[in-house]
Short mmCIF file of C-alpha atoms in Angstrom, two decimals:
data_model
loop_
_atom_site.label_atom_id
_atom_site.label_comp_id
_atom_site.label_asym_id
_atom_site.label_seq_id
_atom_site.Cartn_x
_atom_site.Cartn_y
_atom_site.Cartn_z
CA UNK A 464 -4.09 1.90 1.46
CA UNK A 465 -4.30 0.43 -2.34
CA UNK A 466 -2.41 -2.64 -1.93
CA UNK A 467 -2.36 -3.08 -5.94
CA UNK A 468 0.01 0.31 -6.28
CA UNK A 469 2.52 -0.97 -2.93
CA UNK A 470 3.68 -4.10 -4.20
CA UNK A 471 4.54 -7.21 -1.98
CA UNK A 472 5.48 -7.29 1.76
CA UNK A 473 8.20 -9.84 2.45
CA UNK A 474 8.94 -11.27 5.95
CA UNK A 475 12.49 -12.47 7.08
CA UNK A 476 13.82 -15.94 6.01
CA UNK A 477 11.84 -15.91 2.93
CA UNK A 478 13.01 -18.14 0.15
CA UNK A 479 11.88 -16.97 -3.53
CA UNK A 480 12.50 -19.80 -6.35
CA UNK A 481 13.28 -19.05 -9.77
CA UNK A 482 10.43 -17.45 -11.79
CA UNK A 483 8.24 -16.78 -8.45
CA UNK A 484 5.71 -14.29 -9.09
CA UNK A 485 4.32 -11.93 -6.27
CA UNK A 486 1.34 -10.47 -7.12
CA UNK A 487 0.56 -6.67 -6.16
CA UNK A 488 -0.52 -6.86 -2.34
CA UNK A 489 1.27 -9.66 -1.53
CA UNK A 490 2.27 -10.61 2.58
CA UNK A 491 4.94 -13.18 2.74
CA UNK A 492 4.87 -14.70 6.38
CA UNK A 493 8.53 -15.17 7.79
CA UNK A 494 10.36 -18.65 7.38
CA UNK A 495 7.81 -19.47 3.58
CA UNK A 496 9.50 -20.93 0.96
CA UNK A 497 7.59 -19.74 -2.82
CA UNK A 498 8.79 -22.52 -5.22
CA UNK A 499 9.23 -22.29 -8.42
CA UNK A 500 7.32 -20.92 -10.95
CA UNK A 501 4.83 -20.51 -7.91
CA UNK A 502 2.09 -17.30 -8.27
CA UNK A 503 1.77 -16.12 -4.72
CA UNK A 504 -1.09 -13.49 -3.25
CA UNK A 505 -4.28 -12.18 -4.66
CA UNK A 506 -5.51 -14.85 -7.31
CA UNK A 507 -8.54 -12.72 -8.46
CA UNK A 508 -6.15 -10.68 -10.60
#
């Protein structure tokens, strides 16, 4: 599956903070907290 075209996965609980960026492929376990401004996933892009 090309994980760049399917976006981000995100478990239950998840919090997002203002500005968080998911990056294409993305898995957010259940119960993370992305802060602010964070960049979360694939960091080769």
């Amino acid at each position: 599956m090309n994980t760049r075209k399917f976006g981000a996965v995100i478990g239950n609980n998840v919090k997002l903070g203002v500005h968080a960026m998911l990056m294409p492929g993305a898995i957010v376990a259940e119960g993370k907290w992305i802060f602010p401004g964070e960049r979360y996933g694939n960091q080769d892009l």
